[in-house]
mmCIF file of C-alpha atoms in Angstrom:
data_model
loop_
_atom_site.group_PDB
_atom_site.id
_atom_site.type_symbol
_atom_site.label_atom_id
_atom_site.label_comp_id
_atom_site.label_asym_id
_atom_site.label_seq_id
_atom_site.Cartn_x
_atom_site.Cartn_y
_atom_site.Cartn_z
ATOM 1 C CA MET N 14 -24.702 114.078 -75.506
ATOM 2 C CA ARG N 15 -23.834 111.930 -78.501
ATOM 3 C CA LEU N 16 -22.730 109.099 -76.235
ATOM 4 C CA ARG N 17 -26.005 109.192 -74.309
ATOM 5 C CA LYS N 18 -27.978 109.102 -77.544
ATOM 6 C CA SER N 19 -25.881 106.211 -78.838
ATOM 7 C CA ILE N 20 -26.545 104.194 -75.700
ATOM 8 C CA SER N 21 -30.266 104.863 -76.025
ATOM 9 C CA MET N 22 -30.203 103.696 -79.633
ATOM 10 C CA VAL N 23 -28.705 100.324 -78.741
ATOM 11 C CA VAL N 24 -30.721 99.552 -75.603
ATOM 12 C CA ALA N 25 -33.800 98.220 -77.383
ATOM 13 C CA PRO N 26 -31.995 96.029 -79.942
ATOM 14 C CA LEU N 27 -29.811 94.615 -77.158
ATOM 15 C CA ALA N 28 -32.903 93.784 -75.150
ATOM 16 C CA PHE N 29 -34.342 91.920 -78.099
ATOM 17 C CA LEU N 30 -31.125 89.951 -78.460
ATOM 18 C CA PHE N 31 -31.479 88.783 -74.872
ATOM 19 C CA PHE N 32 -34.990 87.509 -75.583
ATOM 20 C CA ILE N 33 -33.584 85.065 -78.100
ATOM 21 C CA THR N 34 -30.483 83.865 -76.268
ATOM 22 C CA GLY N 35 -32.145 80.541 -75.563
ATOM 23 C CA CYS N 36 -32.856 79.907 -79.248
ATOM 24 C CA SER N 37 -30.792 77.966 -81.738
ATOM 25 C CA ASN N 38 -28.552 79.941 -84.114
ATOM 26 C CA ALA N 39 -30.990 79.377 -86.968
ATOM 27 C CA ASP N 40 -33.874 80.681 -84.845
ATOM 28 C CA LYS N 41 -31.824 83.726 -83.813
ATOM 29 C CA VAL N 42 -31.113 84.572 -87.444
ATOM 30 C CA GLN N 43 -34.808 84.190 -88.292
ATOM 31 C CA SER N 44 -35.860 86.345 -85.323
ATOM 32 C CA LEU N 45 -33.443 89.133 -86.215
ATOM 33 C CA LYS N 46 -34.469 88.947 -89.869
ATOM 34 C CA LYS N 47 -38.134 89.160 -88.875
ATOM 35 C CA LEU N 48 -37.428 92.143 -86.603
ATOM 36 C CA SER N 49 -35.585 93.900 -89.415
ATOM 37 C CA GLU N 50 -38.436 93.283 -91.868
ATOM 38 C CA GLU N 51 -41.163 94.348 -89.433
ATOM 39 C CA THR N 52 -39.456 97.647 -88.600
ATOM 40 C CA ILE N 53 -38.596 98.767 -92.140
ATOM 41 C CA GLY N 54 -39.373 102.479 -92.436
ATOM 42 C CA TYR N 55 -39.707 102.946 -88.667
ATOM 43 C CA SER N 56 -38.142 105.984 -87.034
ATOM 44 C CA PRO N 57 -35.787 105.265 -84.086
ATOM 45 C CA ASP N 58 -38.598 106.163 -81.650
ATOM 46 C CA GLU N 59 -41.097 103.894 -83.405
ATOM 47 C CA LYS N 60 -38.576 101.071 -83.429
ATOM 48 C CA GLU N 61 -37.951 101.449 -79.694
ATOM 49 C CA GLN N 62 -41.678 101.396 -78.933
ATOM 50 C CA TYR N 63 -42.117 98.308 -81.097
ATOM 51 C CA ILE N 64 -39.381 96.453 -79.222
ATOM 52 C CA ALA N 65 -40.746 97.705 -75.888
ATOM 53 C CA LYS N 66 -43.939 95.809 -76.670
ATOM 54 C CA LEU N 67 -41.880 92.698 -77.379
ATOM 55 C CA SER N 68 -40.165 93.192 -74.030
ATOM 56 C CA LEU N 69 -43.460 92.657 -72.196
ATOM 57 C CA LYS N 70 -42.975 88.940 -72.856
ATOM 58 C CA SER N 71 -39.909 89.023 -70.625
ATOM 59 C CA VAL N 72 -42.045 89.695 -67.563
ATOM 60 C CA ASP N 73 -42.978 86.017 -67.545
ATOM 61 C CA SER N 74 -39.582 84.666 -68.565
ATOM 62 C CA ASP N 75 -36.324 83.820 -66.835
ATOM 63 C CA ASP N 76 -34.638 86.728 -68.646
ATOM 64 C CA ILE N 77 -36.289 89.378 -66.487
ATOM 65 C CA SER N 78 -33.129 90.335 -64.552
ATOM 66 C CA THR N 79 -31.048 90.548 -67.721
ATOM 67 C CA ILE N 80 -33.612 92.738 -69.455
ATOM 68 C CA ALA N 81 -33.771 95.038 -66.433
ATOM 69 C CA ARG N 82 -29.996 95.394 -66.453
ATOM 70 C CA VAL N 83 -29.928 96.346 -70.131
ATOM 71 C CA PHE N 84 -32.705 98.891 -69.699
ATOM 72 C CA SER N 85 -31.094 100.443 -66.631
ATOM 73 C CA TYR N 86 -28.077 101.595 -68.652
ATOM 74 C CA ASP N 87 -29.941 104.642 -69.944
ATOM 75 C CA ARG N 88 -32.894 106.153 -68.096
ATOM 76 C CA GLY N 89 -33.978 108.474 -70.879
ATOM 77 C CA GLY N 90 -34.075 105.724 -73.474
ATOM 78 C CA PHE N 91 -35.854 103.391 -71.092
ATOM 79 C CA ILE N 92 -38.589 105.885 -70.205
ATOM 80 C CA LYS N 93 -39.069 106.703 -73.884
ATOM 81 C CA MET N 94 -39.635 103.032 -74.669
ATOM 82 C CA THR N 95 -42.721 102.934 -72.444
ATOM 83 C CA LYS N 96 -44.544 105.697 -74.332
ATOM 84 C CA GLY N 97 -47.697 104.549 -76.049
ATOM 85 C CA LEU N 98 -48.116 101.459 -73.857
ATOM 86 C CA LYS N 99 -51.224 100.980 -71.730
ATOM 87 C CA ASN N 100 -50.681 101.610 -68.030
ATOM 88 C CA SER N 101 -50.625 97.981 -66.865
ATOM 89 C CA SER N 102 -47.930 97.111 -69.403
ATOM 90 C CA LYS N 103 -45.987 100.307 -68.740
ATOM 91 C CA PHE N 104 -46.003 99.742 -64.982
ATOM 92 C CA LYS N 105 -44.620 96.216 -65.305
ATOM 93 C CA ILE N 106 -41.728 97.465 -67.394
ATOM 94 C CA MET N 107 -41.145 100.408 -65.057
ATOM 95 C CA LEU N 108 -40.774 98.001 -62.134
ATOM 96 C CA LEU N 109 -37.915 96.342 -63.999
ATOM 97 C CA TYR N 110 -36.189 99.693 -64.223
ATOM 98 C CA PHE N 111 -36.739 101.003 -60.708
ATOM 99 C CA LEU N 112 -36.050 97.834 -58.717
ATOM 100 C CA ARG N 113 -32.346 97.401 -59.412
ATOM 101 C CA PHE N 114 -30.027 97.128 -56.437
ATOM 102 C CA PRO N 115 -26.620 96.285 -57.920
ATOM 103 C CA VAL N 116 -23.961 94.399 -55.966
ATOM 104 C CA HIS N 117 -20.343 95.028 -56.952
ATOM 105 C CA ARG N 118 -18.420 91.798 -57.410
ATOM 106 C CA GLY N 119 -15.423 93.279 -55.582
ATOM 107 C CA LEU N 120 -17.371 94.321 -52.462
ATOM 108 C CA THR N 121 -15.280 94.199 -49.261
ATOM 109 C CA ASP N 122 -16.344 93.429 -45.695
ATOM 110 C CA ASP N 123 -15.995 97.139 -44.867
ATOM 111 C CA ASP N 124 -18.309 97.988 -47.780
ATOM 112 C CA LEU N 125 -20.818 95.399 -46.576
ATOM 113 C CA LEU N 126 -20.748 96.748 -43.021
ATOM 114 C CA TYR N 127 -21.370 100.300 -44.275
ATOM 115 C CA THR N 128 -24.264 99.098 -46.456
ATOM 116 C CA VAL N 129 -26.141 97.251 -43.719
ATOM 117 C CA TYR N 130 -25.211 99.331 -40.639
ATOM 118 C CA LYS N 131 -28.279 100.104 -38.488
ATOM 119 C CA GLY N 132 -30.632 98.536 -41.036
ATOM 120 C CA LYS N 133 -29.556 100.943 -43.770
ATOM 121 C CA ARG N 134 -30.198 98.566 -46.694
ATOM 122 C CA VAL N 135 -33.642 97.540 -45.419
ATOM 123 C CA LYS N 136 -34.652 101.201 -45.080
ATOM 124 C CA GLU N 137 -33.280 102.027 -48.536
ATOM 125 C CA ILE N 138 -35.190 99.265 -50.333
ATOM 126 C CA SER N 139 -38.361 99.934 -48.329
ATOM 127 C CA ARG N 140 -38.180 103.660 -49.150
ATOM 128 C CA ILE N 141 -37.838 103.035 -52.880
ATOM 129 C CA ILE N 142 -40.618 100.436 -53.081
ATOM 130 C CA SER N 143 -42.978 102.677 -51.082
ATOM 131 C CA SER N 144 -42.136 105.783 -53.162
ATOM 132 C CA PRO N 145 -45.008 107.252 -55.227
ATOM 133 C CA ALA N 146 -43.439 106.244 -58.561
ATOM 134 C CA VAL N 147 -42.964 102.592 -57.608
ATOM 135 C CA SER N 148 -46.189 102.305 -55.572
ATOM 136 C CA LYS N 149 -48.123 103.329 -58.656
ATOM 137 C CA CYS N 150 -46.392 100.610 -60.667
ATOM 138 C CA MET N 151 -46.977 97.968 -57.990
ATOM 139 C CA SER N 152 -50.698 97.990 -58.747
ATOM 140 C CA ALA N 153 -49.894 96.110 -61.967
ATOM 141 C CA LEU N 154 -48.894 93.068 -59.898
ATOM 142 C CA ASN N 155 -52.486 92.669 -58.688
ATOM 143 C CA GLU N 156 -53.481 91.817 -62.263
ATOM 144 C CA LEU N 157 -51.235 88.747 -62.476
ATOM 145 C CA ALA N 158 -52.441 85.190 -61.889
ATOM 146 C CA PRO N 159 -51.414 83.896 -58.422
ATOM 147 C CA LYS N 160 -48.669 81.522 -59.619
ATOM 148 C CA LYS N 161 -47.371 84.081 -62.104
ATOM 149 C CA LEU N 162 -47.320 86.791 -59.428
ATOM 150 C CA LYS N 163 -45.135 84.663 -57.175
ATOM 151 C CA GLY N 164 -42.712 83.995 -60.031
ATOM 152 C CA VAL N 165 -42.484 87.651 -61.052
ATOM 153 C CA ILE N 166 -41.782 88.787 -57.484
ATOM 154 C CA LYS N 167 -38.980 86.236 -57.185
ATOM 155 C CA MET N 168 -37.484 87.425 -60.461
ATOM 156 C CA LEU N 169 -37.737 91.099 -59.488
ATOM 157 C CA ALA N 170 -35.819 90.203 -56.331
ATOM 158 C CA GLY N 171 -33.117 88.487 -58.386
ATOM 159 C CA VAL N 172 -29.403 89.067 -57.863
ATOM 160 C CA TYR N 173 -27.818 91.838 -59.955
ATOM 161 C CA TYR N 174 -23.998 91.912 -60.020
ATOM 162 C CA VAL N 175 -21.829 94.617 -61.580
ATOM 163 C CA GLY N 176 -18.098 95.238 -61.953
ATOM 164 C CA SER N 177 -15.294 92.769 -61.350
ATOM 165 C CA ASN N 178 -13.457 91.329 -58.352
ATOM 166 C CA PRO N 179 -9.883 92.677 -58.154
ATOM 167 C CA HIS N 180 -9.198 90.949 -54.836
ATOM 168 C CA SER N 181 -8.877 87.316 -55.962
ATOM 169 C CA VAL N 182 -9.455 84.871 -58.799
ATOM 170 C CA GLN N 183 -13.017 84.273 -57.571
ATOM 171 C CA ASN N 184 -15.731 85.884 -59.673
ATOM 172 C CA THR N 185 -17.293 87.538 -56.614
ATOM 173 C CA THR N 186 -16.111 88.184 -53.055
ATOM 174 C CA TRP N 187 -17.704 86.511 -50.052
ATOM 175 C CA ALA N 188 -19.004 89.908 -48.990
ATOM 176 C CA ALA N 189 -20.640 90.427 -52.408
ATOM 177 C CA ASN N 190 -22.371 87.051 -52.178
ATOM 178 C CA SER N 191 -23.579 87.895 -48.681
ATOM 179 C CA LEU N 192 -25.032 91.240 -49.812
ATOM 180 C CA ALA N 193 -26.662 89.576 -52.822
ATOM 181 C CA ARG N 194 -28.489 87.094 -50.576
ATOM 182 C CA LEU N 195 -29.399 89.879 -48.166
ATOM 183 C CA ASN N 196 -30.757 92.033 -51.004
ATOM 184 C CA ARG N 197 -32.880 89.157 -52.275
ATOM 185 C CA ASP N 198 -34.383 88.430 -48.855
ATOM 186 C CA ILE N 199 -35.234 92.094 -48.253
ATOM 187 C CA MET N 200 -36.640 92.544 -51.758
ATOM 188 C CA LEU N 201 -38.917 89.509 -51.443
ATOM 189 C CA VAL N 202 -40.421 90.830 -48.216
ATOM 190 C CA GLU N 203 -40.742 94.452 -49.361
ATOM 191 C CA LEU N 204 -42.280 93.528 -52.723
ATOM 192 C CA VAL N 205 -44.901 91.397 -50.976
ATOM 193 C CA ARG N 206 -45.565 94.231 -48.518
ATOM 194 C CA GLY N 207 -46.243 96.488 -51.494
ATOM 195 C CA SER N 208 -48.742 94.168 -53.204
ATOM 196 C CA THR N 209 -52.165 93.317 -51.782
ATOM 197 C CA ALA N 210 -52.461 90.278 -54.049
ATOM 198 C CA ALA N 211 -49.077 88.999 -52.862
ATOM 199 C CA LYS N 212 -50.148 89.413 -49.231
ATOM 200 C CA LEU N 213 -53.072 87.127 -50.001
ATOM 201 C CA LEU N 214 -50.589 84.470 -51.137
ATOM 202 C CA VAL N 215 -48.894 84.764 -47.731
ATOM 203 C CA GLN N 216 -52.255 84.675 -45.946
ATOM 204 C CA GLU N 217 -53.139 81.428 -47.716
ATOM 205 C CA GLY N 218 -49.761 79.861 -46.915
ATOM 206 C CA ASP N 219 -48.640 79.813 -50.553
ATOM 207 C CA PHE N 220 -45.665 82.172 -50.281
ATOM 208 C CA ASP N 221 -42.991 81.502 -47.663
ATOM 209 C CA LEU N 222 -40.887 84.522 -46.760
ATOM 210 C CA PRO N 223 -37.719 84.867 -44.670
ATOM 211 C CA GLU N 224 -38.230 86.263 -41.171
ATOM 212 C CA ARG N 225 -34.628 87.466 -40.929
ATOM 213 C CA THR N 226 -31.472 87.705 -42.987
ATOM 214 C CA TRP N 227 -27.765 88.070 -42.219
ATOM 215 C CA ALA N 228 -24.700 89.991 -43.320
ATOM 216 C CA ASN N 229 -21.760 87.574 -43.095
ATOM 217 C CA PHE N 230 -18.170 88.830 -42.805
ATOM 218 C CA ARG N 231 -16.283 85.668 -43.699
ATOM 219 C CA TRP N 232 -13.072 87.375 -44.821
ATOM 220 C CA SER N 233 -12.493 89.605 -41.781
ATOM 221 C CA GLY N 234 -14.061 87.283 -39.243
ATOM 222 C CA ARG N 235 -16.396 89.951 -37.866
ATOM 223 C CA LYS N 236 -19.501 88.701 -36.125
ATOM 224 C CA SER N 237 -22.450 88.262 -38.508
ATOM 225 C CA ILE N 238 -25.169 90.904 -38.290
ATOM 226 C CA GLU N 239 -28.704 89.555 -37.992
ATOM 227 C CA ILE N 240 -31.358 91.696 -39.668
ATOM 228 C CA PRO N 241 -35.007 91.015 -38.717
ATOM 229 C CA LEU N 242 -37.470 91.479 -41.565
ATOM 230 C CA PRO N 243 -41.019 92.839 -41.143
ATOM 231 C CA HIS N 244 -43.826 90.362 -41.752
ATOM 232 C CA PRO N 245 -46.254 91.501 -44.478
ATOM 233 C CA HIS N 246 -49.786 91.841 -43.149
ATOM 234 C CA LEU N 247 -53.047 93.131 -44.567
ATOM 235 C CA GLY N 248 -54.214 96.467 -43.190
ATOM 236 C CA ALA N 249 -56.575 99.364 -43.793
ATOM 237 C CA ASP N 250 -54.598 100.517 -46.849
ATOM 238 C CA ASP N 251 -55.320 97.179 -48.528
ATOM 239 C CA VAL N 252 -59.108 97.353 -48.149
ATOM 240 C CA PRO N 253 -59.804 99.177 -51.467
ATOM 241 C CA TYR N 254 -57.621 96.661 -53.337
ATOM 242 C CA LEU N 255 -59.230 93.713 -51.537
ATOM 243 C CA LYS N 256 -62.653 94.937 -52.629
ATOM 244 C CA GLU N 257 -61.361 95.074 -56.198
ATOM 245 C CA LEU N 258 -59.872 91.586 -55.918
ATOM 246 C CA ILE N 259 -63.273 90.210 -54.873
ATOM 247 C CA LYS N 260 -64.232 90.883 -58.501
ATOM 248 C CA SER N 261 -61.017 89.335 -59.876
ATOM 249 C CA GLU N 262 -61.145 86.870 -62.751
ATOM 250 C CA TYR N 263 -59.147 84.491 -60.537
ATOM 251 C CA GLU N 264 -61.182 82.474 -58.041
ATOM 252 C CA TYR N 265 -58.162 82.232 -55.750
ATOM 253 C CA TYR N 266 -58.126 86.004 -55.223
ATOM 254 C CA ARG N 267 -61.901 86.230 -54.889
ATOM 255 C CA LYS N 268 -61.986 83.694 -52.055
ATOM 256 C CA ALA N 269 -58.847 84.963 -50.315
ATOM 257 C CA ALA N 270 -59.942 88.614 -50.503
ATOM 258 C CA ARG N 271 -63.370 87.794 -49.088
ATOM 259 C CA LYS N 272 -61.734 85.847 -46.259
ATOM 260 C CA ALA N 273 -59.404 88.773 -45.476
ATOM 261 C CA LEU N 274 -62.201 91.358 -45.462
ATOM 262 C CA GLU N 275 -64.374 89.221 -43.188
ATOM 263 C CA LYS N 276 -61.458 88.793 -40.783
ATOM 264 C CA MET N 277 -60.935 92.575 -40.755
ATOM 265 C CA GLY N 278 -64.649 93.173 -40.110
ATOM 266 C CA GLU N 279 -65.096 95.078 -43.371
ATOM 267 C CA SER N 280 -68.374 95.087 -45.281
ATOM 268 C CA ILE N 281 -68.341 93.264 -48.611
#
């Protein structure tokens, strides 16, 4: 119990440290000093909520995968950090937590075969993204500007390695690299399938997605497994969101949503 609490206590400060990794040493010192001054007298819970608000900036930065990894160490601490945030902000952070599909650096060809056999990995990722908890969070993506949405989806689909490779001096095995690429391809497609706004990017030709991916067994020499990926398309479930996007602050969505509804024969 003490260990779990200790992990929770360090998650938020660690996350903040990752925000400033691109700064100079002087800037890092200033940032940490400012954080210390601004949280004087805060309880641990208040401090975590304060840093959770800072973490919202990471949604538009290149640190998104790193932040998600830090948060995923402790579910209780992560969930607690979202308390007090408005839904749109909370949902964006929750996506960082839920959408982690780690790849072990020491993955073997046998492990890879087990992971992808009969489309297992595609079904797993699809099931999680379509689950009630994640579906609710996905609505937050419809609020992002078109270019920002594309960037966030690509970052959410980023590679997440864990562990070490005991099999050779290489940092990761060939099988691990293959699964990482496969994960990314599947995630890109499934995230777009779960976002009406992202489907509009595909409709307008502004988001290219893979039609298939492969599991490659370079070490054992097994034949590669080709995995076809479903093409995201707008359907009846998207109609309520399309009607909302017609009123979007972004002209791109307004025009694309109107075009989609007209094509589907829906009243506007």
